[in-house]
XYZ file of C-alpha atoms in Angstrom:
580
model
C -7.321 -14.858 53.274
C -7.333 -17.121 56.360
C -8.591 -20.643 55.752
C -10.183 -23.207 58.138
C -10.607 -20.610 60.931
C -7.029 -21.245 61.946
C -6.797 -17.623 63.080
C -9.818 -16.513 65.220
C -11.560 -13.473 63.826
C -11.232 -11.809 67.224
C -7.501 -11.351 66.599
C -8.283 -9.339 63.487
C -11.423 -7.413 64.216
C -11.635 -7.078 68.020
C -11.083 -3.327 67.881
C -11.700 -0.445 65.507
C -7.958 0.082 65.345
C -7.510 -3.489 64.134
C -10.137 -2.969 61.470
C -8.547 0.259 60.358
C -5.166 -1.452 60.233
C -6.539 -4.192 58.002
C -8.049 -1.600 55.705
C -4.753 0.186 55.433
C -2.874 -3.045 54.665
C -5.372 -3.971 51.911
C -5.032 -0.510 50.431
C -1.244 -0.793 50.539
C -1.522 -4.203 48.865
C -3.573 -2.685 46.028
C -1.292 0.325 45.738
C 1.823 -1.792 45.225
C 0.712 -2.594 41.649
C -0.218 0.960 40.674
C 2.968 2.235 42.303
C 4.958 -0.313 40.314
C 3.212 0.765 37.106
C 4.013 4.421 37.748
C 7.645 3.575 38.456
C 8.107 1.467 35.328
C 6.276 3.942 33.084
C 8.276 6.938 34.317
C 11.673 5.242 34.448
C 11.787 2.533 31.755
C 8.904 3.194 29.361
C 9.040 6.982 29.160
C 9.503 6.718 25.376
C 6.158 5.556 24.003
C 3.583 6.462 21.372
C 1.082 6.732 24.258
C 0.807 9.585 26.734
C 1.751 8.819 30.334
C -1.934 8.848 31.262
C -2.728 6.351 28.490
C 0.185 4.155 29.571
C -0.986 4.058 33.195
C -4.507 3.204 32.047
C -3.115 0.348 29.937
C -1.032 -0.923 32.864
C -4.050 -0.684 35.194
C -5.906 -2.976 32.792
C -3.146 -5.588 33.160
C -3.277 -5.329 36.964
C -7.035 -5.868 36.989
C -7.046 -8.652 34.356
C -4.323 -10.553 36.240
C -6.183 -10.720 39.565
C -7.398 -14.279 39.051
C -3.852 -15.468 38.236
C -1.991 -13.557 40.933
C 0.695 -15.663 42.620
C 0.941 -18.046 39.648
C 4.341 -18.814 38.093
C 4.463 -19.363 34.321
C 7.200 -20.541 31.967
C 7.757 -19.236 28.441
C 10.628 -19.666 25.990
C 12.271 -17.885 23.074
C 15.505 -17.902 21.118
C 18.382 -15.696 22.273
C 18.467 -12.361 20.448
C 18.678 -8.826 21.854
C 14.916 -8.251 21.729
C 14.127 -11.412 23.674
C 16.903 -10.677 26.152
C 15.139 -7.381 26.846
C 11.845 -9.204 27.305
C 13.426 -11.763 29.629
C 15.536 -9.357 31.702
C 13.293 -6.287 31.808
C 9.722 -6.894 30.626
C 9.227 -10.115 32.614
C 10.170 -8.280 35.819
C 7.961 -5.301 34.972
C 5.032 -7.633 34.276
C 5.530 -9.438 37.591
C 5.681 -6.150 39.503
C 2.530 -4.827 37.828
C 0.435 -8.019 37.844
C 1.703 -10.349 40.567
C 2.239 -13.147 38.017
C 5.794 -14.530 38.095
C 7.285 -15.122 34.644
C 10.275 -17.310 33.839
C 11.207 -16.178 30.323
C 13.757 -18.783 29.199
C 16.336 -17.966 26.516
C 17.718 -20.887 24.464
C 19.057 -21.442 20.936
C 16.600 -21.334 18.038
C 17.058 -25.020 17.210
C 16.334 -25.926 20.833
C 13.105 -23.906 20.745
C 11.934 -25.970 17.762
C 12.963 -29.201 19.497
C 10.975 -28.312 22.657
C 8.001 -27.325 20.523
C 8.125 -30.625 18.639
C 8.387 -32.573 21.894
C 5.333 -30.809 23.315
C 3.396 -31.431 20.088
C 4.300 -35.127 20.003
C 3.972 -35.939 23.704
C 1.096 -33.663 24.721
C 3.129 -32.783 27.828
C 3.156 -29.118 28.773
C 6.822 -28.079 28.671
C 6.222 -24.341 28.262
C 3.088 -22.254 28.705
C 3.913 -20.225 25.592
C 6.549 -20.266 22.862
C 8.031 -17.482 20.789
C 8.846 -19.253 17.572
C 9.267 -18.141 13.993
C 6.182 -17.638 11.883
C 8.007 -19.935 9.426
C 6.048 -22.681 11.201
C 2.657 -21.245 10.189
C 2.080 -24.088 7.713
C 2.964 -26.628 10.410
C 0.743 -25.047 13.075
C -2.168 -24.713 10.673
C -2.072 -28.327 9.505
C -1.414 -30.242 12.724
C -4.200 -28.566 14.719
C -2.203 -28.448 17.953
C -1.974 -24.656 18.248
C -4.733 -22.467 19.678
C -5.172 -19.685 17.088
C -4.945 -16.174 18.505
C -8.202 -15.378 16.699
C -10.006 -18.179 18.567
C -8.622 -17.036 21.918
C -9.710 -13.436 21.368
C -13.214 -14.521 20.426
C -13.370 -17.310 23.018
C -11.878 -17.970 26.436
C -9.574 -14.915 26.322
C -12.298 -12.487 25.266
C -12.235 -10.689 28.619
C -8.453 -11.027 28.871
C -7.617 -9.312 25.572
C -6.104 -5.865 25.875
C -8.544 -3.219 24.561
C -5.576 -1.290 23.132
C -3.911 -4.338 21.523
C -4.772 -2.813 18.104
C -4.009 -5.758 15.810
C -4.243 -3.542 12.719
C -1.127 -1.700 13.930
C 1.018 -4.874 13.636
C 3.060 -5.016 10.431
C 3.482 -8.820 10.374
C -0.025 -10.261 10.771
C -0.164 -11.426 7.134
C 2.688 -13.773 7.988
C 0.907 -15.365 10.958
C -2.454 -15.788 9.219
C -3.296 -19.197 7.723
C -5.458 -19.981 4.664
C -8.487 -20.328 6.980
C -8.183 -16.602 7.727
C -7.266 -17.112 11.373
C -4.301 -15.480 13.119
C -2.282 -18.309 14.657
C 0.602 -16.374 16.235
C 1.136 -12.877 17.651
C 4.305 -11.128 16.339
C 6.707 -9.845 19.008
C 9.776 -9.076 16.859
C 10.738 -9.012 13.213
C 13.727 -8.210 11.056
C 14.541 -8.341 7.365
C 17.305 -9.813 5.244
C 18.671 -6.917 3.173
C 21.634 -5.696 1.130
C 24.448 -4.047 3.162
C 27.223 -1.868 1.753
C 29.995 0.572 2.662
C 28.412 3.864 1.618
C 31.645 5.744 2.313
C 33.596 3.620 -0.188
C 30.822 3.827 -2.776
C 31.083 7.635 -2.598
C 34.840 7.829 -3.152
C 35.556 9.556 -6.486
C 38.613 7.426 -7.219
C 36.675 4.186 -6.765
C 33.658 5.490 -8.671
C 35.861 6.455 -11.612
C 37.676 3.112 -11.620
C 34.414 1.190 -11.562
C 32.808 3.275 -14.320
C 35.883 2.876 -16.499
C 35.986 -0.906 -16.030
C 32.269 -1.830 -16.121
C 30.697 1.016 -18.056
C 28.114 2.062 -15.472
C 28.035 3.821 -12.111
C 29.082 2.294 -8.811
C 25.942 2.291 -6.661
C 23.344 0.109 -4.978
C 22.991 -2.964 -7.231
C 19.524 -3.436 -8.663
C 20.318 -6.872 -10.099
C 22.642 -9.782 -9.335
C 24.811 -8.915 -12.342
C 25.756 -5.599 -10.727
C 26.308 -7.268 -7.356
C 28.712 -9.712 -8.997
C 30.564 -6.905 -10.788
C 30.935 -4.947 -7.534
C 32.130 -8.098 -5.713
C 34.762 -8.696 -8.379
C 35.773 -5.016 -8.403
C 36.614 -4.830 -4.707
C 38.057 -8.341 -4.285
C 40.073 -8.613 -7.486
C 40.835 -5.071 -8.677
C 40.771 -2.787 -5.625
C 42.166 -5.378 -3.199
C 43.386 -2.846 -0.635
C 41.933 0.292 0.949
C 44.020 2.290 3.402
C 46.535 -0.556 3.517
C 43.937 -3.191 4.449
C 42.936 -6.198 2.300
C 39.283 -5.792 1.330
C 36.655 -8.107 -0.119
C 33.581 -7.477 -2.237
C 31.417 -10.169 -0.666
C 30.759 -11.917 2.652
C 28.982 -15.200 3.333
C 29.484 -18.495 5.164
C 29.770 -22.138 4.109
C 30.356 -24.521 7.009
C 28.237 -27.679 7.170
C 25.980 -26.574 10.002
C 22.211 -26.112 10.515
C 22.666 -22.370 9.946
C 23.617 -23.141 6.326
C 20.018 -24.252 5.870
C 18.643 -20.894 7.055
C 20.949 -19.253 4.522
C 18.821 -20.874 1.809
C 15.342 -21.369 3.266
C 15.438 -17.682 4.197
C 14.429 -16.905 0.657
C 17.661 -17.236 -1.362
C 15.770 -18.812 -4.258
C 13.118 -16.077 -4.189
C 15.850 -13.429 -4.484
C 16.962 -15.167 -7.658
C 13.359 -15.380 -8.865
C 12.642 -19.063 -8.356
C 9.046 -19.020 -7.138
C 5.750 -17.708 -8.455
C 4.245 -14.253 -8.129
C 2.254 -13.551 -4.988
C 2.661 -11.827 -1.610
C 3.499 -12.683 1.085
C 4.542 -15.907 -0.721
C 4.430 -17.242 -4.245
C 1.445 -19.314 -5.351
C 1.186 -22.070 -6.403
C 5.001 -22.444 -6.003
C 6.691 -20.776 -3.035
C 10.320 -19.762 -2.433
C 11.199 -23.241 -1.108
C 10.087 -24.658 -4.450
C 7.094 -26.471 -2.914
C 3.960 -26.455 -5.044
C 0.467 -26.435 -3.527
C -2.860 -27.178 -5.177
C -6.048 -26.444 -3.206
C -3.850 -25.907 -0.107
C -2.302 -29.414 -0.414
C 1.479 -29.632 -1.056
C 1.938 -31.711 -4.203
C 5.712 -31.766 -4.654
C 9.097 -30.058 -4.478
C 10.758 -31.757 -7.480
C 10.311 -30.337 -10.965
C 8.911 -33.720 -11.989
C 5.969 -33.091 -9.612
C 5.539 -29.415 -10.482
C 7.884 -28.063 -7.796
C 10.952 -25.881 -8.231
C 13.507 -26.883 -5.565
C 15.756 -28.303 -8.308
C 14.612 -26.026 -11.147
C 16.995 -23.812 -13.164
C 16.541 -20.661 -11.002
C 17.401 -22.631 -7.842
C 20.427 -24.194 -9.538
C 21.538 -20.758 -10.736
C 21.150 -19.295 -7.216
C 23.160 -22.141 -5.689
C 25.879 -21.816 -8.324
C 26.221 -18.101 -7.558
C 26.321 -18.783 -3.821
C 29.211 -21.236 -4.265
C 31.048 -19.141 -6.855
C 30.866 -15.840 -4.927
C 31.861 -17.501 -1.660
C 35.004 -18.969 -3.237
C 36.028 -16.045 -5.441
C 35.058 -12.875 -3.570
C 34.691 -13.574 0.191
C 37.541 -13.877 2.723
C 38.995 -17.426 2.535
C 37.982 -18.184 6.130
C 34.304 -17.565 5.287
C 34.000 -21.055 3.789
C 34.551 -22.556 7.251
C 32.237 -20.195 9.123
C 28.726 -20.559 10.492
C 26.018 -17.883 10.506
C 26.933 -16.609 13.976
C 30.657 -16.539 13.171
C 30.196 -14.696 9.878
C 27.708 -12.156 11.238
C 30.203 -9.831 12.984
C 32.766 -9.817 10.126
C 31.470 -6.783 8.159
C 31.791 -4.685 11.337
C 35.549 -5.296 11.248
C 35.827 -2.936 8.300
C 37.139 -4.893 5.302
C 33.903 -5.951 3.558
C 32.470 -3.765 0.765
C 29.006 -5.307 0.502
C 26.875 -8.252 1.535
C 23.845 -9.410 -0.425
C 22.404 -11.433 2.454
C 22.501 -9.414 5.712
C 20.011 -9.537 8.583
C 18.884 -6.225 10.059
C 19.037 -7.937 13.462
C 22.768 -7.112 13.280
C 22.039 -3.369 13.168
C 22.563 -2.805 16.897
C 25.962 -4.520 16.816
C 27.055 -2.615 13.681
C 26.629 0.930 14.990
C 28.593 0.762 18.226
C 30.982 3.588 18.960
C 34.599 2.863 18.058
C 33.939 0.288 15.332
C 35.853 0.716 12.041
C 32.472 1.056 10.282
C 31.183 3.900 12.501
C 32.084 7.593 12.187
C 33.284 9.634 15.153
C 29.855 11.292 15.449
C 28.188 7.883 15.831
C 26.719 7.722 12.331
C 27.444 4.553 10.319
C 29.769 4.410 7.335
C 27.477 1.734 5.942
C 23.874 1.612 4.716
C 21.249 -1.048 4.113
C 19.077 -1.193 1.004
C 16.716 -3.581 -0.829
C 18.378 -6.741 -2.069
C 19.275 -6.962 -5.769
C 17.068 -9.147 -7.944
C 18.165 -12.276 -9.786
C 17.500 -12.743 -13.526
C 14.418 -14.921 -12.969
C 12.715 -12.358 -10.706
C 9.495 -10.707 -11.935
C 7.422 -7.836 -10.602
C 4.840 -9.122 -8.124
C 7.171 -11.673 -6.512
C 8.585 -11.576 -3.010
C 12.162 -10.380 -2.969
C 13.581 -11.422 0.364
C 13.097 -12.864 3.806
C 11.655 -11.371 6.949
C 12.009 -13.153 10.280
C 8.958 -12.862 12.520
C 9.220 -14.242 16.051
C 5.683 -14.716 17.311
C 3.855 -15.873 20.433
C 2.414 -19.358 19.990
C 0.042 -21.191 22.361
C -0.414 -24.957 22.409
C -3.632 -26.868 23.072
C -1.631 -29.113 25.423
C -1.123 -26.185 27.831
C -3.688 -26.092 30.680
C -6.191 -23.302 30.073
C -5.345 -21.253 33.164
C -1.628 -21.291 32.386
C -2.239 -20.466 28.730
C -4.406 -17.468 29.622
C -1.872 -16.144 32.146
C 0.821 -16.491 29.456
C -1.478 -14.684 27.002
C -1.471 -11.700 29.362
C 2.339 -11.676 29.425
C 2.523 -12.007 25.634
C 0.270 -8.972 25.231
C 2.348 -7.049 27.760
C 5.507 -7.566 25.649
C 3.826 -5.986 22.611
C 1.620 -3.389 24.336
C 2.002 0.193 23.137
C 3.267 1.217 26.577
C 6.438 -0.850 26.079
C 6.733 -1.613 22.342
C 8.552 1.561 21.235
C 11.220 1.217 23.921
C 11.610 -2.461 23.020
C 11.981 -1.496 19.355
C 14.698 1.041 20.154
C 16.579 -1.590 22.196
C 16.360 -4.571 19.827
C 15.639 -2.779 16.513
C 13.084 -5.423 15.511
C 9.887 -3.349 14.961
C 6.414 -4.866 15.033
C 4.087 -1.822 15.107
C 3.558 0.728 12.352
C 2.896 3.414 14.979
C 6.354 2.809 16.483
C 8.075 2.899 13.087
C 6.492 6.280 12.297
C 7.132 7.802 15.719
C 9.271 10.879 16.354
C 11.633 8.716 18.400
C 12.382 6.524 15.360
C 12.853 9.608 13.172
C 15.386 10.857 15.697
C 17.175 7.476 15.790
C 17.189 7.015 11.994
C 20.530 8.733 11.163
C 22.410 6.168 13.257
C 20.532 3.121 11.932
C 21.810 3.075 8.353
C 18.473 2.898 6.515
C 16.509 0.615 8.851
C 13.817 3.208 9.563
C 13.592 4.253 5.923
C 13.169 0.632 4.833
C 10.409 -0.108 7.334
C 8.595 3.092 6.390
C 8.874 2.285 2.682
C 6.285 0.526 0.504
C 9.050 -1.938 -0.479
C 8.887 -3.780 2.843
C 5.893 -5.917 1.769
C 8.167 -7.805 -0.643
C 10.054 -9.305 2.310
C 8.253 -12.166 4.026
C 8.905 -15.310 6.098
C 8.401 -18.903 5.009
C 4.734 -19.335 4.157
C 1.972 -21.884 4.420
C 3.149 -24.149 1.559
C 5.656 -25.806 3.916
C 3.674 -28.551 5.689
C 6.207 -29.497 8.378
C 8.929 -26.905 8.847
C 11.033 -28.807 11.441
C 11.209 -31.987 9.354
C 11.844 -30.293 6.019
C 14.183 -27.507 7.174
C 16.717 -29.939 8.582
C 17.242 -31.404 5.097
C 18.467 -28.164 3.565
C 21.796 -27.698 5.295
C 22.822 -31.285 4.650
C 22.261 -31.039 0.900
C 23.455 -27.439 0.439
C 26.674 -28.402 2.243
C 27.349 -30.903 -0.544
C 27.346 -28.067 -3.062
C 29.284 -25.692 -0.792
C 32.069 -28.246 -0.292
C 32.224 -29.261 -3.956
C 31.225 -32.825 -3.109
C 28.342 -32.564 -5.594
C 27.350 -30.059 -8.265
C 24.548 -27.611 -7.406
C 22.196 -29.554 -9.695
C 23.030 -32.880 -8.019
C 22.679 -31.420 -4.522
C 19.307 -29.855 -5.311
C 18.029 -33.013 -7.034
C 18.791 -34.820 -3.768
C 17.124 -32.098 -1.681
C 13.979 -32.044 -3.801
C 13.666 -35.832 -3.668
C 14.236 -35.867 0.105
C 11.503 -33.266 0.608
C 9.114 -35.278 -1.535
C 9.835 -38.419 0.511
C 8.989 -36.660 3.773
C 5.792 -35.277 2.276
C 4.941 -38.769 0.997
C 5.329 -40.113 4.529
C 3.099 -37.371 5.918
C 0.503 -38.213 3.276
C 0.584 -41.953 4.056
C 0.433 -41.393 7.828
C -2.467 -38.928 7.426
C -1.259 -37.062 10.537
C -2.270 -33.559 9.480
C -5.784 -32.425 10.282
C -6.227 -30.344 7.146
C -4.421 -29.539 3.886
C -1.909 -32.378 4.219
C 0.334 -33.337 1.282
C -1.189 -35.101 -1.762
C 1.779 -35.607 -4.047
C 1.522 -35.420 -7.831
C 2.718 -38.406 -9.799
C 6.132 -37.721 -11.391
C 6.165 -36.842 -15.070
C 8.690 -35.457 -17.569
C 10.283 -32.245 -16.300
C 9.687 -30.641 -19.707
C 5.914 -30.777 -19.101
C 6.182 -28.495 -16.082
C 8.948 -26.274 -17.464
C 6.761 -25.532 -20.504
C 3.890 -24.325 -18.281
C 3.537 -20.629 -17.310
C 5.058 -19.582 -13.975
C 7.265 -21.703 -11.745
C 9.115 -24.036 -12.258
C 10.863 -21.844 -14.831
C 13.004 -23.023 -17.737
C 16.666 -21.991 -17.936
C 17.298 -18.535 -19.384
C 19.621 -18.171 -22.365
C 21.348 -15.300 -20.569
C 21.585 -15.449 -16.780
C 23.814 -12.365 -16.618
C 22.072 -9.361 -18.151
C 23.678 -5.917 -18.040
C 24.487 -4.756 -14.519
C 22.284 -1.986 -13.168
C 22.765 0.240 -10.120
C 20.960 3.153 -8.467
C 22.262 5.976 -6.302
C 21.265 5.458 -2.656
C 19.766 8.944 -2.378
C 17.605 8.304 -5.459
C 16.418 5.070 -3.884
C 15.306 6.906 -0.737
C 13.481 9.522 -2.831
C 11.592 6.807 -4.730
C 10.394 5.368 -1.402
C 9.259 8.757 -0.155
C 7.310 9.414 -3.353
C 5.591 6.018 -3.127
C 4.391 6.495 0.459
């Protein structure tokens, strides 16, 4: 405590009173952490799947494990969403109070997170001690060898710093952060799905139900296929037009040339249409990006190399995106970005949206909104996305975003291990249920099935039912086929924008995208910069060769609009309950 004998021992221990005083101060010093734990558990984390006694025991473990790092200040970073705001504003402070480790949890835009991550990978300079970044980068992290896998930490230098109650089997997203070598590379801290959203109150109106049945020959309900979605979009935009004196639309989307237009597609739009191969969490050998792998090596995105980025299902999906945006969405949607379009359904004039992130749930059930009843229950519901005509049983159906803790080899060991403690704190059972209720981005099965979530369910429009259903496994993030997510993802918005604006046809835009992806993978192959499973591109050959093979890439269907099919929402819920 006192170095270099600067303070003579006589000043401290000359009397029994002095000794007793020192003992009392040391005891008070120790008590500050347990007192802090009791305060946080009773005031902030009272809602938990653990008992209060179990919570305090878990917090005591953090206090003890952090002793060697006490007084250290660490820096971590994540994108700005409600869940991470809660971590930054609340959990970071709680962790500091309970452990003595100061945490600066930085909140920046998603693109900036990727940029900082790339800079740290390329320079070897430690910018942040830990990153929360999407598991979409799993293929990148696995191949470049610059990330310390969670599995290696738990078995190695973090063995004694791994929470005994971490309970990895309770996490619902570990499949998405596990690479082909079987190792867990990232630890999920939030996740949300991309589902179908609709105005349940309108769908239940007898006058609208009768009009729809008379015009289309089947019941208005949750669309099972894209044909029904298109019919419903046309019905509300073209034939209903107004409800209660307000102009209404049967579809919502966005089309501005902006990086978020890329997410609109890489977040599994082609898989919803049925573009990839069968396989969960991602299609093999061809994934939802249209990238083909053979023996873990990416071999091409173009149909001529066995890929599917410019194959008929992808062209069909892009055509429908452009067509529905122009014909059935509000005119201003074509000039909107993701963040601008997100709040629009809450304004009350949108009937349905095929591509809606459950991360918007919290902002869609606020009191006083046109889409919320007086008792606080929503007028809307969420349901599984409809399937395109190329979709087959056994394929993924949609996208799930998984933000996960990632640790770089360039981070000094002591700082990495201190950050590992904070990462575990943000997902510990003491805090995870409260965090889930705040941000509505669940990561633990035990939280999803808790009484607290059952109680919250009526105001969440189907979120709890979806996450409790067996259907959820069909929603997954970008998988391991994508060898360099940052480099490849930035191509998508530039080429999709050409189709959205009408500058090029969907086929022309996707031909350009597929070729651009192949060129980047060719460069990666030539540079030999990836430790394992780097690209080894196939030689181009006639597209007909690949289209005649089983699986993806798939040849064009004679009929891309089969009969529309819907299901009653209540029947859908019953089918989930029976499957559990």
